[in-house]
Coordinates of C-alpha atoms in Angstrom, one line a residue:
X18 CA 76.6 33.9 -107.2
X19 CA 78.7 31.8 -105.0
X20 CA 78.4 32.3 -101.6
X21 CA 82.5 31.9 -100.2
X22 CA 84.2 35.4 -100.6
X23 CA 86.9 33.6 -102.8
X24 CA 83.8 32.2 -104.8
X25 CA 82.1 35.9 -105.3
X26 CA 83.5 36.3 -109.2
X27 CA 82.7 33.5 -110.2
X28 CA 79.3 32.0 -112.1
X29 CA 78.0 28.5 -112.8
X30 CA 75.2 27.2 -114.7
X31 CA 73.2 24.2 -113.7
X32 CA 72.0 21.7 -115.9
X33 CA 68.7 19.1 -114.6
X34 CA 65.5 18.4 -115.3
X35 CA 63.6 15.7 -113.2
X36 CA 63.0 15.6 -109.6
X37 CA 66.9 14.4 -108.4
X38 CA 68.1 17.5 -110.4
X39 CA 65.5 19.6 -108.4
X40 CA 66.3 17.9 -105.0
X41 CA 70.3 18.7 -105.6
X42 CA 69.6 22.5 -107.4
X43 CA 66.7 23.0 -103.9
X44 CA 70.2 22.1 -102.0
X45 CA 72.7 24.0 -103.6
X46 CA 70.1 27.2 -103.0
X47 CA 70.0 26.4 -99.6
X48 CA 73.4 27.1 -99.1
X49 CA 73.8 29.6 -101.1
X50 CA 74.8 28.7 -104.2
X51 CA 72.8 29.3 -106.6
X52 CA 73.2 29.1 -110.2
X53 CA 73.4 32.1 -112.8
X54 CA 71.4 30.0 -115.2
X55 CA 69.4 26.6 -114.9
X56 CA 69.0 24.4 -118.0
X57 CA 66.3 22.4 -118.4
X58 CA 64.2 20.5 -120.8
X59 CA 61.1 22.3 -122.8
X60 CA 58.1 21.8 -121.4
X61 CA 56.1 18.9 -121.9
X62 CA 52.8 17.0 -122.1
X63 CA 52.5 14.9 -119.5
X64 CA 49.5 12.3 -118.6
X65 CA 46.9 11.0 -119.5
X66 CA 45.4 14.0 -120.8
X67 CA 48.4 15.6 -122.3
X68 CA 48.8 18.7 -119.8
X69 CA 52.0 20.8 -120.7
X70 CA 54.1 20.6 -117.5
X71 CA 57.3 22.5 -116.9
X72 CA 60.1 20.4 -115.4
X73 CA 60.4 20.4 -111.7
X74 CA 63.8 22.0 -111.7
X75 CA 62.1 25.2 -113.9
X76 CA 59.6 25.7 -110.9
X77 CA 62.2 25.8 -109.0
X78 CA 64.4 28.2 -110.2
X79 CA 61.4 31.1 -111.2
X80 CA 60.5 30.7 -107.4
X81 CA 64.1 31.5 -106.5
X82 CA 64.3 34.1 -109.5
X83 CA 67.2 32.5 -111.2
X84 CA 66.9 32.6 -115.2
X85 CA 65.6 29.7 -117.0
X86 CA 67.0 28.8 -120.2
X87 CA 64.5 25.5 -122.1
X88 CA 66.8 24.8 -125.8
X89 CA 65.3 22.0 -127.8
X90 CA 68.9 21.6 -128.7
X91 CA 71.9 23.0 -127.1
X92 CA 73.8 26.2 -128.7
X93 CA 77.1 27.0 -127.5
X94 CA 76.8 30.4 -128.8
X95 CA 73.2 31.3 -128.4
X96 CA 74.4 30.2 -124.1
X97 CA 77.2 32.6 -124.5
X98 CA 74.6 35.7 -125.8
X99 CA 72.2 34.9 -123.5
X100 CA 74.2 34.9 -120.3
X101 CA 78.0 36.0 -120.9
X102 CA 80.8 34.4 -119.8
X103 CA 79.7 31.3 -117.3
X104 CA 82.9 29.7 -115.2
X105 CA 81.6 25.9 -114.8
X106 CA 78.8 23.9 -115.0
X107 CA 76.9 21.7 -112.5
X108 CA 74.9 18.3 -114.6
X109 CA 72.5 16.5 -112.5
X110 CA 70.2 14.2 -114.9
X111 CA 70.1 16.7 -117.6
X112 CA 68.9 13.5 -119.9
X113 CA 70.8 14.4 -123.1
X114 CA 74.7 14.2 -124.4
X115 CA 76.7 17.8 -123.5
X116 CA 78.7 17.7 -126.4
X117 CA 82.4 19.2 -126.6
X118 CA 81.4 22.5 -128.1
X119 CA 79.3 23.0 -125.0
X120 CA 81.8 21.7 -122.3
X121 CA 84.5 23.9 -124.1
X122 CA 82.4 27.1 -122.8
X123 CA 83.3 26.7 -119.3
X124 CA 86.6 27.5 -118.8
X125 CA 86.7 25.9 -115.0
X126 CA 85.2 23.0 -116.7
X127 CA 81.6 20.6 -116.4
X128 CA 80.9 18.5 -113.3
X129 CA 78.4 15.9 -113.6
X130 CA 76.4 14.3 -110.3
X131 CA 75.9 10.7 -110.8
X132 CA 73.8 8.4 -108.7
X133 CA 75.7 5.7 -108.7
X134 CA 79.7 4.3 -107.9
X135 CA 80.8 5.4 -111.5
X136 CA 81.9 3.4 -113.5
X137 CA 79.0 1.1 -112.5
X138 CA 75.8 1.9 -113.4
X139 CA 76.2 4.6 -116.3
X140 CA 73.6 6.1 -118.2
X141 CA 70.0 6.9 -117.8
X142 CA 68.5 4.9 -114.9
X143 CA 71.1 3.9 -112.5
X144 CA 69.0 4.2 -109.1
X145 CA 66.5 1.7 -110.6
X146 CA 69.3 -0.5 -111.8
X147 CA 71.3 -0.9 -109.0
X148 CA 67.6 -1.3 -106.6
X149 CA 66.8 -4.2 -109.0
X150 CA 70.3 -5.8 -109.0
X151 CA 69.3 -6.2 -105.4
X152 CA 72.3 -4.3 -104.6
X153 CA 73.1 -3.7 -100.6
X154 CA 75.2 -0.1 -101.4
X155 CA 74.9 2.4 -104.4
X156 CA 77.0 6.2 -104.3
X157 CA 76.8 9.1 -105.6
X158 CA 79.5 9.9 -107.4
X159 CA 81.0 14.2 -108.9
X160 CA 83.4 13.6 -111.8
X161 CA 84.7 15.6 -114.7
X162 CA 82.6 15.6 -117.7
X163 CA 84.2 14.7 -121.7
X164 CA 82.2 14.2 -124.1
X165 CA 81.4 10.0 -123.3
X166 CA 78.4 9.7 -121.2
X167 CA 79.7 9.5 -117.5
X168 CA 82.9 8.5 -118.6
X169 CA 85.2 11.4 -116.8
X170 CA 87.5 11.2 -114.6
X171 CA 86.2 10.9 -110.7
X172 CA 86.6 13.7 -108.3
X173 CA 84.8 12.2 -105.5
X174 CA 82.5 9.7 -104.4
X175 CA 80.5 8.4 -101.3
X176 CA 79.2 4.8 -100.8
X177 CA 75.4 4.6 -99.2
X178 CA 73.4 1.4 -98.1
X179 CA 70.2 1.4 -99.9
X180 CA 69.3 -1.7 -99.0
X181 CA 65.0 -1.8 -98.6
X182 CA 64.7 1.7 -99.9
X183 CA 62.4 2.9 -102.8
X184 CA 62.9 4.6 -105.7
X185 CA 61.9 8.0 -104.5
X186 CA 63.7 7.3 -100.6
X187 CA 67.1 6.5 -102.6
X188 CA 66.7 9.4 -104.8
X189 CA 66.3 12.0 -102.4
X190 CA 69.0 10.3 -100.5
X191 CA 71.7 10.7 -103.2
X192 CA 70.7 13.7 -104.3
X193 CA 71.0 15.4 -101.3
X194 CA 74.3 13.6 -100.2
X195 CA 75.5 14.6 -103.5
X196 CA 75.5 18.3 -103.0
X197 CA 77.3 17.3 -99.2
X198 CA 79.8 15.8 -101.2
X199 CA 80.4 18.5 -104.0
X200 CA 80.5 21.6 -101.1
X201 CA 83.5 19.6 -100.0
X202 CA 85.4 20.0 -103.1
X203 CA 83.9 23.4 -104.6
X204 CA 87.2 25.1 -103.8
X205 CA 89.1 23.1 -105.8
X206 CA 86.6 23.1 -108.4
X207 CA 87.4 27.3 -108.3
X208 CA 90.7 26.7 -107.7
X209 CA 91.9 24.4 -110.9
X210 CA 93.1 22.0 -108.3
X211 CA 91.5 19.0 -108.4
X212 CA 92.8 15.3 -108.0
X213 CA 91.0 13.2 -110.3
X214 CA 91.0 9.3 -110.6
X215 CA 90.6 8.1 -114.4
X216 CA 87.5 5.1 -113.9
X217 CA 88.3 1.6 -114.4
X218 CA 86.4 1.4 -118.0
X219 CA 86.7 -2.4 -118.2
X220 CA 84.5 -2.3 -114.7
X221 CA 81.9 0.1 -116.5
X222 CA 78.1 -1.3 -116.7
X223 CA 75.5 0.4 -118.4
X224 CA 71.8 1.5 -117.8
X225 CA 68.9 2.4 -120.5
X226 CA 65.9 4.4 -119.9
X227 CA 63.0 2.4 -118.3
X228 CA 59.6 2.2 -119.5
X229 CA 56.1 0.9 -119.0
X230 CA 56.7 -2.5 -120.3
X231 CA 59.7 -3.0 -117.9
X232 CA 57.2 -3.1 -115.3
X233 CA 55.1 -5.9 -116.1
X234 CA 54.9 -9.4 -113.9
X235 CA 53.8 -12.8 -115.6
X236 CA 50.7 -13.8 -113.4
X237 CA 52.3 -17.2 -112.7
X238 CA 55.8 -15.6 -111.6
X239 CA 53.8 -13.6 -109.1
X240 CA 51.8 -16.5 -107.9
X241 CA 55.2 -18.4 -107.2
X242 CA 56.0 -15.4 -105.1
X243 CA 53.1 -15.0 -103.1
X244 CA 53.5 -18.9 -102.8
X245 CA 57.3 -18.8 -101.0
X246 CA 59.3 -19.1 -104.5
X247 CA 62.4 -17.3 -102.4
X248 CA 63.8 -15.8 -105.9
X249 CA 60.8 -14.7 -107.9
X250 CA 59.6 -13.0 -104.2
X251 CA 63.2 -11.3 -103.7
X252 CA 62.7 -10.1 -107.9
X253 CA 59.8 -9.1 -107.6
X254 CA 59.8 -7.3 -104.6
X255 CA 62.6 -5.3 -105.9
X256 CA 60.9 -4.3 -109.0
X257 CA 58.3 -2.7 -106.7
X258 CA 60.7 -0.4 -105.0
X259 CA 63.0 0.3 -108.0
X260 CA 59.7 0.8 -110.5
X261 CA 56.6 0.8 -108.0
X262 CA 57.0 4.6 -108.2
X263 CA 57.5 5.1 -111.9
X264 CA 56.5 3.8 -114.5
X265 CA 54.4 1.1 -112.2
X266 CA 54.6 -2.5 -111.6
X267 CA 51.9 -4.3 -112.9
X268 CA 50.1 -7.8 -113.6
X269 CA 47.5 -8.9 -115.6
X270 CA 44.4 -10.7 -114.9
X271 CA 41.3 -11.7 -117.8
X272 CA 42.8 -8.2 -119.5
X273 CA 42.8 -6.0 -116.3
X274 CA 45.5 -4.5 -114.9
X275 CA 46.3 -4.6 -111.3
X276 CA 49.0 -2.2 -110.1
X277 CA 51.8 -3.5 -107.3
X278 CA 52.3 -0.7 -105.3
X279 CA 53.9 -2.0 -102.1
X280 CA 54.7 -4.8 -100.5
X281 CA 57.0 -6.6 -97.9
X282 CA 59.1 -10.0 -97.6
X283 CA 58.2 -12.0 -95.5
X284 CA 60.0 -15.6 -94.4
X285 CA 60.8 -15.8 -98.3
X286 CA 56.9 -14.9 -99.5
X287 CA 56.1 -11.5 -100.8
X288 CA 53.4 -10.4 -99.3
X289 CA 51.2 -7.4 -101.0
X290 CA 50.7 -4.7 -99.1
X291 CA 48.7 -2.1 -101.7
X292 CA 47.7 -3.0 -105.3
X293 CA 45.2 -0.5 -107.3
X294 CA 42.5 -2.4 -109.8
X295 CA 42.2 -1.0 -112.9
X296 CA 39.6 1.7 -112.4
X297 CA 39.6 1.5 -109.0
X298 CA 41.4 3.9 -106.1
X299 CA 44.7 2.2 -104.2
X300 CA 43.7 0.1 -101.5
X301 CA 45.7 -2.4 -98.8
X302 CA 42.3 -4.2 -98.1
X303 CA 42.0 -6.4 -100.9
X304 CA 40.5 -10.2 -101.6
X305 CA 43.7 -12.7 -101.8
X306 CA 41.9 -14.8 -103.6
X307 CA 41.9 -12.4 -107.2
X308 CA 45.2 -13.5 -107.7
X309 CA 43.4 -17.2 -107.9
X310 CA 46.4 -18.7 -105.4

């Protein structure tokens, strides 16, 4: 329940799986509003060994005692069995497409937290995106859901310098600004009386799920960089924060792969801070010369 005594009646179901969702649902419990329901994805395998994991937003929620519901595929009707009549819905990286059928179950309607200045940077991966665009400012951005992926109109937004931050700094960063943002306008969320912006659809750009091959680095474009070429250092170097993380930046050498994990820029060069050989534990005291520069 909501904690505001205007708030009391009403109920809202929260929607997340991955660590951001977890970092915004930790925040909303620690002030108090926390959701009747959390919806998350099964649980999966995960690793090298195939260990079934629960999503971090699941853990989450059985610590606090808040019901978990895990649908291979969303039921509007089997939602409105299980837990009665639910007000509005929170989305934070819920990773698949909330159809009409479901967003017509919330009568106060579905508000999705997006990690970017919507309409740039829609869709699946928009922290990476914007860290590898080299971009100086990203957002987080609470807009109405339809059924187009982060398509609805804007409620609010906040702009944030990311500039030299990681993956997992710019994640926790948004997510937690997000739910700053969104306590701000929860009232009118109650209330029906919100002022929404339509987005500018002709500025939209789009994202698509990252994987392990989008983390690979010819050998030659990382010699140039270790060698002062100013762009491939600047690329590169973003790759590590936006990727470094998840899934891994890697290279190649006579078949064996040598992780990126960190690294710095300095007067144009990158210079490697930490790299893991295959086999081998991380370490920042490495020979130079076994990238044959």
């Amino acid at each position: 329940m909501l904690k505001n005594n205007k708030l009391k009646e009403k109920k809202y179901a929260f929607f997340g799986s991955p660590k951001f969702a977890e970092i915004v649902l930790d925040n909303l419990i620690k002030k108090e509003i926390k959701p009747a329901v959390v919806i998350c994805n099964p649980d999966r395998p995960v690793g090298r060994k195939k260990i079934i994991t629960p999503p971090p937003t699941k853990i989450l929620a059985l610590k606090n005692n808040i019901p978990v519901y895990q649908p291979e595929k969303l039921n509007p009707e089997e939602i409105k069995k299980k837990f009665g009549q639910i007000d509005f819905a929170i989305i934070a990286a819920y990773g698949k497409i909330i159809e009409k059928e479901i967003i017509n179950l919330f009568k106060d309607g579905v508000f999705g937290i997006h990690p970017s200045l919507l309409p740039k940077f829609r869709g699946a991966s928009p922290i990476q995106y914007a860290i590898l665009n080299s971009e100086k400012y990203s957002g987080i951005t609470i807009y109405k859901m339809n059924d187009k992926i982060d398509h609805g109109p804007i409620l609010i937004q906040k702009k944030i310098k990311i500039i030299d931050k990681n993956y997992l700094e710019v994640e926790e960063l948004l997510a937690k600004e997000g739910v700053i943002i969104l306590y701000k306008i929860l009232k009118n969320i109650i209330n029906n009386s919100l002022i929404l912006k339509t987005q500018d659809h002709n500025q939209a750009t789009f994202t698509k799920k990252i994987n392990t091959e989008d983390g690979f680095i010819e050998l030659d474009d990382l010699k140039l960089a270790l060698l002062g070429h100013k762009d491939m250092a600047q690329k590169i170097y973003q790759k590590i924060l936006a990727l470094g993380n998840e899934p891994g930046v890697y290279t190649l050498i006579k078949d064996k792969r040598i992780k990126l994990l960190d690294a710095l820029l300095e007067e144009e060069k990158l210079i490697l801070k930490t790299i893991q050989i295959e086999g081998k534990t991380p370490t920042n005291d490495f020979d130079k010369n076994i990238f044959n520069i």
